[in-house]
Tab-separated table of C-alpha atoms in Angstrom:
chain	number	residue	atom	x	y	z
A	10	UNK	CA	-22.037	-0.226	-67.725
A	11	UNK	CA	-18.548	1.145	-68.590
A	12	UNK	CA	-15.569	-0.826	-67.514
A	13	UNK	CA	-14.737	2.526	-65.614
A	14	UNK	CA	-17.954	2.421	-63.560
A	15	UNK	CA	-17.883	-0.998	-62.780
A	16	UNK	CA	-13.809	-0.546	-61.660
A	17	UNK	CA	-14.632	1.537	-59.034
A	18	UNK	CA	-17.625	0.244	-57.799
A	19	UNK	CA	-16.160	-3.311	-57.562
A	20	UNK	CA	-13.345	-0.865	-55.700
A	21	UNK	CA	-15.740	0.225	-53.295
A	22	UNK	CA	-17.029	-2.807	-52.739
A	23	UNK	CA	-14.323	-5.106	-51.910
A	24	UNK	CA	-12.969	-2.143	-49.409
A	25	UNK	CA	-16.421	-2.279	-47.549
A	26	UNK	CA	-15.117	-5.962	-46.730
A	27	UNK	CA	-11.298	-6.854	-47.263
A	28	UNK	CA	-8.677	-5.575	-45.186
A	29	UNK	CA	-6.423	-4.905	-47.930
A	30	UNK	CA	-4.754	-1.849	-50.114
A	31	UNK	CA	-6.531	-1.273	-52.943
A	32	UNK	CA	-5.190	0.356	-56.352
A	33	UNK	CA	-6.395	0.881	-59.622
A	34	UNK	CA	-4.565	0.506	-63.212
A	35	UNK	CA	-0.893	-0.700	-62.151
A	36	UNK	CA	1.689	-2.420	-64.504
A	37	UNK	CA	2.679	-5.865	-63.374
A	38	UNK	CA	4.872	-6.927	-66.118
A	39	UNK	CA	8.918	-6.907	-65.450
A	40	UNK	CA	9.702	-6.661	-68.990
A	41	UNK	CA	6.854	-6.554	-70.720
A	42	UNK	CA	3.814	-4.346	-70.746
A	43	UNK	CA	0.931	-5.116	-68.856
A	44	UNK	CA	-1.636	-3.054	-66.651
A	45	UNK	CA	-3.685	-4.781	-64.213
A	46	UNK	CA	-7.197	-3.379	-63.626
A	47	UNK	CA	-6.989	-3.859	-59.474
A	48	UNK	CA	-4.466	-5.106	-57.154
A	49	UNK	CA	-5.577	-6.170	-53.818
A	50	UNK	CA	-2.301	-5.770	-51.283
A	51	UNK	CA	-2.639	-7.966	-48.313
A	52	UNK	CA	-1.387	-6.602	-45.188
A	53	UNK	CA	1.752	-8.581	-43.535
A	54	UNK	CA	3.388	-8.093	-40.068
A	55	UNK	CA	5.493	-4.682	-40.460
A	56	UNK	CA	2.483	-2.979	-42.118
A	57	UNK	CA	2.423	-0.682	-39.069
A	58	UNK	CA	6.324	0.284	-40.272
A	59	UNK	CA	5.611	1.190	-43.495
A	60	UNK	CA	2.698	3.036	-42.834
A	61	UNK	CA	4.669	5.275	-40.423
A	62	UNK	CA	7.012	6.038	-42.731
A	63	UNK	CA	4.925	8.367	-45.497
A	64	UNK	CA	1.234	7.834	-47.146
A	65	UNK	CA	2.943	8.404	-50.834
A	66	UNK	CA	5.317	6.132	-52.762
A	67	UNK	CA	8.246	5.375	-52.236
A	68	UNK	CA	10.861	5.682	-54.980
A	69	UNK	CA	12.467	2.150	-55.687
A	70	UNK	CA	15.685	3.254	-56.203
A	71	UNK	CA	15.581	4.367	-52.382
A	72	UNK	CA	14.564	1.679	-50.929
A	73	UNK	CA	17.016	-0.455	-53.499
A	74	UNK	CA	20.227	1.888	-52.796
A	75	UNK	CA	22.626	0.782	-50.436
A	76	UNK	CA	21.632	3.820	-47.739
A	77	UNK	CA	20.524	2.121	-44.482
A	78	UNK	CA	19.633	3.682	-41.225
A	79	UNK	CA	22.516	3.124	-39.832
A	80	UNK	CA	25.929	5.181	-41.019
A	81	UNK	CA	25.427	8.083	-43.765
A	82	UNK	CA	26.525	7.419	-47.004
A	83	UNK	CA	27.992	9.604	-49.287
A	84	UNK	CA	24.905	9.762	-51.482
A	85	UNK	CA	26.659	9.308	-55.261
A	86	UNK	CA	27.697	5.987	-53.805
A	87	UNK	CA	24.954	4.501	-52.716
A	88	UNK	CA	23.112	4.235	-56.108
A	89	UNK	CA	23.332	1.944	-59.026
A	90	UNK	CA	21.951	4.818	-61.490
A	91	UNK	CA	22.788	7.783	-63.212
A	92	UNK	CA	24.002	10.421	-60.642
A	93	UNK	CA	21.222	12.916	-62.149
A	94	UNK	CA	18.380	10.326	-61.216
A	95	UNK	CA	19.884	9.410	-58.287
A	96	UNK	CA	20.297	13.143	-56.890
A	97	UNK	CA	16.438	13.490	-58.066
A	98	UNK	CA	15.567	10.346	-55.906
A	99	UNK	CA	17.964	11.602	-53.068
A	100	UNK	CA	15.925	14.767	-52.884
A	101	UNK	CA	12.068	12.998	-53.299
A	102	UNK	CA	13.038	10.728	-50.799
A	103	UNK	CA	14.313	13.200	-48.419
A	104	UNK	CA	10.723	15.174	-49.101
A	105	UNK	CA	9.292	11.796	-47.727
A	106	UNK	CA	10.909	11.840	-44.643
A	107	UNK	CA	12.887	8.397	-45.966
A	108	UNK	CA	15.923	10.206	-45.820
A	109	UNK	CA	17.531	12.779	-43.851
A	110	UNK	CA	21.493	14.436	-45.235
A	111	UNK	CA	24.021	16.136	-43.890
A	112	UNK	CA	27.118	17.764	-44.579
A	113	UNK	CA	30.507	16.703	-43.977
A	114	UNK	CA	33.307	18.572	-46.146
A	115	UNK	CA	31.281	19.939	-48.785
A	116	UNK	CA	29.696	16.281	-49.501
A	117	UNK	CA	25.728	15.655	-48.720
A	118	UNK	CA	25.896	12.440	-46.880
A	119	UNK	CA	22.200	10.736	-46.240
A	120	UNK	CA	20.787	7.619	-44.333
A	121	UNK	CA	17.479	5.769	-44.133
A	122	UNK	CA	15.542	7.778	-40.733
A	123	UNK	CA	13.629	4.589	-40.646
A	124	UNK	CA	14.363	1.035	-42.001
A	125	UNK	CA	12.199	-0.250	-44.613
A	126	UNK	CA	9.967	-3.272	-43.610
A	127	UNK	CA	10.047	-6.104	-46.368
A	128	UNK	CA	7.361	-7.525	-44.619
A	129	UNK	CA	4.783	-5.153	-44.716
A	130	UNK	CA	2.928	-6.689	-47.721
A	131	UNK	CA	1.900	-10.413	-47.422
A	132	UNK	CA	-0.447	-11.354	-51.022
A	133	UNK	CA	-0.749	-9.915	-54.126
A	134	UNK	CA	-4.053	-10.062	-55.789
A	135	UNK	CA	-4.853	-8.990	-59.117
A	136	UNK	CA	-8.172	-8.290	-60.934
A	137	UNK	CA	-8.800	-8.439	-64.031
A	138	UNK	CA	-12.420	-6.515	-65.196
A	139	UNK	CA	-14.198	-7.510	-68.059
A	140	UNK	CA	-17.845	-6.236	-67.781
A	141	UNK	CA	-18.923	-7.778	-70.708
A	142	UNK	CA	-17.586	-11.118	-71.878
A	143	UNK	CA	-18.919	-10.523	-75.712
A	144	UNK	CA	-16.398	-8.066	-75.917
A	145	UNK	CA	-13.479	-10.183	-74.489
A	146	UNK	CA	-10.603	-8.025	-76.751
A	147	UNK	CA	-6.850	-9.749	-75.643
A	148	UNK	CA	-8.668	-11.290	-72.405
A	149	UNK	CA	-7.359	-14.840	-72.801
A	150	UNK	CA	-3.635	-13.136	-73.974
A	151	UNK	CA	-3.419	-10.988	-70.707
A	152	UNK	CA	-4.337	-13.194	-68.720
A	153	UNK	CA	-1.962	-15.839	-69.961
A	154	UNK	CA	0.930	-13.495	-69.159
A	155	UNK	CA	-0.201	-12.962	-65.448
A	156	UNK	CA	0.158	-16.633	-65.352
A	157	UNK	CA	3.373	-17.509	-66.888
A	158	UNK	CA	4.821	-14.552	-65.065
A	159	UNK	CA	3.833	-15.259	-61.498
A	160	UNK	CA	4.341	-12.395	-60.436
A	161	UNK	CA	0.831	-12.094	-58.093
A	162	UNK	CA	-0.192	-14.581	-56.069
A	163	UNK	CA	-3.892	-14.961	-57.837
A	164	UNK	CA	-5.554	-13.433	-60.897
A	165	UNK	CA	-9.272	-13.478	-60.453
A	166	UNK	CA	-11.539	-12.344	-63.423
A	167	UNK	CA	-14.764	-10.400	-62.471
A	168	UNK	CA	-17.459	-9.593	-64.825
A	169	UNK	CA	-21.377	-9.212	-64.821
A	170	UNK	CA	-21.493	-11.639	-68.079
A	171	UNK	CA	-23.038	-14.679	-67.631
A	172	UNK	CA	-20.131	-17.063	-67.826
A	173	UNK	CA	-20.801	-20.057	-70.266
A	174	UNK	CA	-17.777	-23.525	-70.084
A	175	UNK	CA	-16.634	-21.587	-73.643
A	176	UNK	CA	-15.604	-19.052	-71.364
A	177	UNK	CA	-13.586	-21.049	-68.552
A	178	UNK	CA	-12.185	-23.022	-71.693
A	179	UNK	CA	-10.619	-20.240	-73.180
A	180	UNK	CA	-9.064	-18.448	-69.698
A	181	UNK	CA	-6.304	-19.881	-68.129
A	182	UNK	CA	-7.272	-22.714	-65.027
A	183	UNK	CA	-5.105	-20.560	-62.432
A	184	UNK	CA	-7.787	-18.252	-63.226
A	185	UNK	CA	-10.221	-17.463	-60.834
A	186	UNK	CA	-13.684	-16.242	-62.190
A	187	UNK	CA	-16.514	-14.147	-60.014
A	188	UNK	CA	-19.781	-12.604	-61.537
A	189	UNK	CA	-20.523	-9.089	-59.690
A	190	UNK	CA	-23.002	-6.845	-59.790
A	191	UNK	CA	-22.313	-2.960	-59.508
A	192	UNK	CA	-26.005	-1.919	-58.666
A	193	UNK	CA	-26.503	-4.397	-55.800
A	194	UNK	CA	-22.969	-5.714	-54.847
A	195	UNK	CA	-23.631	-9.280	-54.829
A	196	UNK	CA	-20.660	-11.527	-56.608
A	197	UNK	CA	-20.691	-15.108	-57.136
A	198	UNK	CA	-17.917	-17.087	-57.323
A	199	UNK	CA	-17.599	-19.055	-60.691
A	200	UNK	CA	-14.111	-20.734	-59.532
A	201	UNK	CA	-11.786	-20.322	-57.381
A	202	UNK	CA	-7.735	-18.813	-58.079
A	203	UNK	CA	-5.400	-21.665	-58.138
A	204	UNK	CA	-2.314	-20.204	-56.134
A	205	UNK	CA	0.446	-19.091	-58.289
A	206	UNK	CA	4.437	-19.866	-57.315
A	207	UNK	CA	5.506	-16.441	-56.848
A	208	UNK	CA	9.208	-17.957	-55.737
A	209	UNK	CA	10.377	-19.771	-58.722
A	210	UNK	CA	11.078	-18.151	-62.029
A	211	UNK	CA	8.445	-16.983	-64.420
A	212	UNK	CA	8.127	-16.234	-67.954
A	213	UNK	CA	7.455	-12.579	-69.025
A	214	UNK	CA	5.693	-12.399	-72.266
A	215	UNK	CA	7.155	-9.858	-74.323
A	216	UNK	CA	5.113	-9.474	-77.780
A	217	UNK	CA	2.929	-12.156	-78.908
A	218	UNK	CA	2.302	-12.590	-82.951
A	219	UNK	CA	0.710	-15.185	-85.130
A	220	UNK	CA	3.965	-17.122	-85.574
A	221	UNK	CA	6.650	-15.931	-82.852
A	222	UNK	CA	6.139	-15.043	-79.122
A	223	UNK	CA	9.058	-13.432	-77.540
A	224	UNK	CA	9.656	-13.753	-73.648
A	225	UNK	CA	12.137	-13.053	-71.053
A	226	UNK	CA	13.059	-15.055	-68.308
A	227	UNK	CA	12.163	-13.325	-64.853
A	228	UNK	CA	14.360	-14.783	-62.090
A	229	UNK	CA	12.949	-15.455	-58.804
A	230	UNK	CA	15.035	-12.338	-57.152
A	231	UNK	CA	13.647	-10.049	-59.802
A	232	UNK	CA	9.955	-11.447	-59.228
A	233	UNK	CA	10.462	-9.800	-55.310
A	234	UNK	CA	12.018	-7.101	-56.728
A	235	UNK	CA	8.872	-6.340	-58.389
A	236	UNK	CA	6.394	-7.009	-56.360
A	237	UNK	CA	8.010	-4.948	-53.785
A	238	UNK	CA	7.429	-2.070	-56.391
A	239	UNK	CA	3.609	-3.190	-57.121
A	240	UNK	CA	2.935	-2.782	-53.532
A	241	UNK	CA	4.553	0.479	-53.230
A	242	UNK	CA	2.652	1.942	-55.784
A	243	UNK	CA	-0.491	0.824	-54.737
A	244	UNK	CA	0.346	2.297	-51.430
A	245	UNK	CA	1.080	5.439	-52.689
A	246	UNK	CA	-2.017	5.479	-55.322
A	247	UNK	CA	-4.733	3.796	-54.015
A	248	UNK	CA	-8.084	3.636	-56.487
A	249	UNK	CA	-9.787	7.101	-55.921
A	250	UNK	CA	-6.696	8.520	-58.844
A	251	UNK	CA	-9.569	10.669	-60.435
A	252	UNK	CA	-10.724	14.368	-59.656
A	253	UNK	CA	-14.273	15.693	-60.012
A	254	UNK	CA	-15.017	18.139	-62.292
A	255	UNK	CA	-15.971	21.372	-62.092
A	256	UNK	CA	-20.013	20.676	-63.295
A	257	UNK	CA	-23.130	21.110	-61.190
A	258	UNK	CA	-24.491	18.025	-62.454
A	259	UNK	CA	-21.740	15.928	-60.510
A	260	UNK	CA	-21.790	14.916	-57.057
A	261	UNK	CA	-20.236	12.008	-54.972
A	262	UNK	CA	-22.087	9.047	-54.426
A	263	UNK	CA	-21.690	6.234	-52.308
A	264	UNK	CA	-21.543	2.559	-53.347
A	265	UNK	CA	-22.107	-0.443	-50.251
A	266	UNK	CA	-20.661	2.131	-47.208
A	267	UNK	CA	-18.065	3.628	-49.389
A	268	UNK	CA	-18.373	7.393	-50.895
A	269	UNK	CA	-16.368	9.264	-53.802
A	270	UNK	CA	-18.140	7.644	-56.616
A	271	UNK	CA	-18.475	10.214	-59.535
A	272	UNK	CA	-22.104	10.404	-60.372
A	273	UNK	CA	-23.950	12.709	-63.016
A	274	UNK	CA	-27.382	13.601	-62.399
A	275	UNK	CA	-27.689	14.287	-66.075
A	276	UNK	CA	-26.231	10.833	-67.256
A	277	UNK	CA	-28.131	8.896	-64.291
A	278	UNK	CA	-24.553	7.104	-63.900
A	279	UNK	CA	-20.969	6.766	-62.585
A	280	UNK	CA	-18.956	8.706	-64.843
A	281	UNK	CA	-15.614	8.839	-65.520
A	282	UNK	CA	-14.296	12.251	-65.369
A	283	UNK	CA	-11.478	12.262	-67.362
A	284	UNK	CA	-13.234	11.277	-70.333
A	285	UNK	CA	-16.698	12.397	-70.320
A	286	UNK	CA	-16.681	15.724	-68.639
A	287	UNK	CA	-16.056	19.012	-69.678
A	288	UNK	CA	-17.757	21.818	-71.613
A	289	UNK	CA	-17.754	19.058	-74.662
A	290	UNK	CA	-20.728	17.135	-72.841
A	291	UNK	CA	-23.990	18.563	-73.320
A	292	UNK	CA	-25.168	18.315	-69.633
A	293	UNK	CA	-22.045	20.352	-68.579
A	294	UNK	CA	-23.231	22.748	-65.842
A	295	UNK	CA	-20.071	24.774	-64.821
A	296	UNK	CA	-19.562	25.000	-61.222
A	297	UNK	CA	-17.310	24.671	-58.606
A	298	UNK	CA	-16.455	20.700	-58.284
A	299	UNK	CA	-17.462	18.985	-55.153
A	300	UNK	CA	-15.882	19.435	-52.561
A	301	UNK	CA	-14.515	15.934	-51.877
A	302	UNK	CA	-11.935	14.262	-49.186
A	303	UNK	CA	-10.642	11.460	-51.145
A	304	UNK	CA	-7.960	10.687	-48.675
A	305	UNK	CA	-10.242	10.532	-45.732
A	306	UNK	CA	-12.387	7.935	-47.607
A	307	UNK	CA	-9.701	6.111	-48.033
A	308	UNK	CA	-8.180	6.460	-44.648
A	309	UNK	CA	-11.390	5.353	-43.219
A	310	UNK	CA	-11.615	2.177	-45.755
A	311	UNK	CA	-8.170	0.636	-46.163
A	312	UNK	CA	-4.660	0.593	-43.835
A	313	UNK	CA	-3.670	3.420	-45.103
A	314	UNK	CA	-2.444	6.504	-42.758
A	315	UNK	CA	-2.615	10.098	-44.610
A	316	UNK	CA	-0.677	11.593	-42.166
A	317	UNK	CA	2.019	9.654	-39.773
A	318	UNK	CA	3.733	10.546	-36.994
A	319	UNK	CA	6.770	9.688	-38.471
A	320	UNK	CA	6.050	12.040	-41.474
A	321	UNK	CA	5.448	14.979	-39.257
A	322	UNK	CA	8.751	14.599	-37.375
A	323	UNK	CA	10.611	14.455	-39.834
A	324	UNK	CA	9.227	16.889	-42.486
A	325	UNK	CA	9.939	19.238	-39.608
A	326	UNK	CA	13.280	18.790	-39.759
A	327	UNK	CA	13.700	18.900	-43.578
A	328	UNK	CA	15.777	21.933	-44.518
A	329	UNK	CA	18.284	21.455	-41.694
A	330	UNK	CA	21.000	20.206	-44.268
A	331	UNK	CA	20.395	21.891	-47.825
């Protein structure tokens, strides 16, 4: 099975039975580079909040500027960034209902219409997929990173290998490992994720070579900083990122309760669209692409709203100041 296949149905599955946000393919380095395969976001107390707020992401630099809901601030001091990407953030955020401007003596002014709940998120959870252990690549080097670093509260490495004590040797202890099976569901859990200390500082692996590692120390304020931003972007992306393609062979399946699963008749499989669709495959049968809710399925798996209250009153009021 493709790493793709067995992504999203391990997706589907742990939605049919966490209550959690759930996004594929997200970088969790500060520094460094470093894409996790799935990031489980664990609801906290102002969930609720944020959810009222807008279904999308956030930009950082909002939420980061010194606008607050309180008094309007002339907008070109309220950012630590170049005015052009601040005026660009002004405006997405203001298209997100985030802010609302106004005019005062030919200055645009703006404030926070809601104030943005720290709390929303409690855990971080990242996943690491390997489907097939004999083909490990920079397995033990990733995963090394996520640990130094910190910067989730528990890595956990599923695969449908059989795992062998050369394996657990060779991955870091923090490490949780978890066999799972895309055609039935069923997982079983190897070990458990030690707890990482997401408060103190961590150590961002930069480039790692044969005789030199270079790193960069992450402070503790910078770890929250960033795992503020992980959350938002799961939020905002959720795991369902692909579109269907326009072949009659396609349809969307379900996987344990939970539909939008791209499956080819022709393959007899999960296929990832991006990659193996298109008038390049022999099975392509053009058609119109299915016609799919993806944000319904998600709505009705994770806490996710696709269309708030808050975001309708304010996207009402949108053009009052431009």
């Amino acid at each position: 099975m493709s790493e793709f296949a067995f992504e999203v149905a391990l997706s589907a599955r742990l939605e049919s039975e966490r209550e959690a946000v759930i996004a594929r393919q997200l970088g969790t380095a500060c520094h460094g580079n470093r894409v996790m395969d799935l990031v489980l976001v664990e609801p906290g107390p102002g969930l609720d909040e944020r959810a009222a707020i807008t279904p999308e992401r956030i930009p950082a630099p909002a939420i980061e500027s010194a606008v607050g809901p309180g008094q309007a601030r002339y907008w070109k001091d309220a950012f630590d960034i170049h005015p052009d990407r601040a005026e660009s953030v002004v405006e997405r955020a203001v298209e997100l209902g985030f802010f609302e401007r106004e005019r005062r003596n030919g200055r645009t002014y703006v404030r926070q219409t809601a104030r943005y709940p720290d709390d929303w998120f409690d855990s971080l959870v990242g996943i690491e997929n390997k489907p097939d252990l004999g083909r490990p690549g920079d397995l033990e080097t990733q995963l090394r990173k996520d640990v130094s670093l910190g910067l989730l509260d528990e890595i956990v490495l599923a695969t449908e290998s059989h795992v062998t004590g050369a394996h657990l040797n060779r991955i870091p202890e923090a490490v949780g490992v978890c066999r799972f099976f895309p055609d039935t569901g069923e997982r079983d859990v190897i070990r458990e994720p030690t707890p990482l200390d997401t408060d103190e500082t961590g150590i961002d692996v930069l480039d790692r070579r044969t005789a030199r590692t270079d790193v960069a120390v992450v402070t503790a304020a910078e770890k929250r900083r960033q795992r503020r931003r992980v959350a938002e972007r799961a939020y905002g992306k959720g795991w369902r990122t692909y579109d269907f393609p326009d072949c009659g062979e396609v349809e969307s399946a379900e996987r344990f309760q939970r539909g939008s699963l791209p499956y080819c008749a022709w393959k007899g499989r999960i296929v990832n669209p991006a990659r193996e669709c298109g008038p390049d495959c022999d099975g392509y049968d053009p058609a119109d692409a299915p016609d799919v809710d993806t944000a319904a399925e998600r709505a009705a798996g994770q806490p996710w709203d696709p269309d708030p209250q808050g975001r309708q009153r304010h996207q009402s009021g949108l053009d009052r100041f431009r």
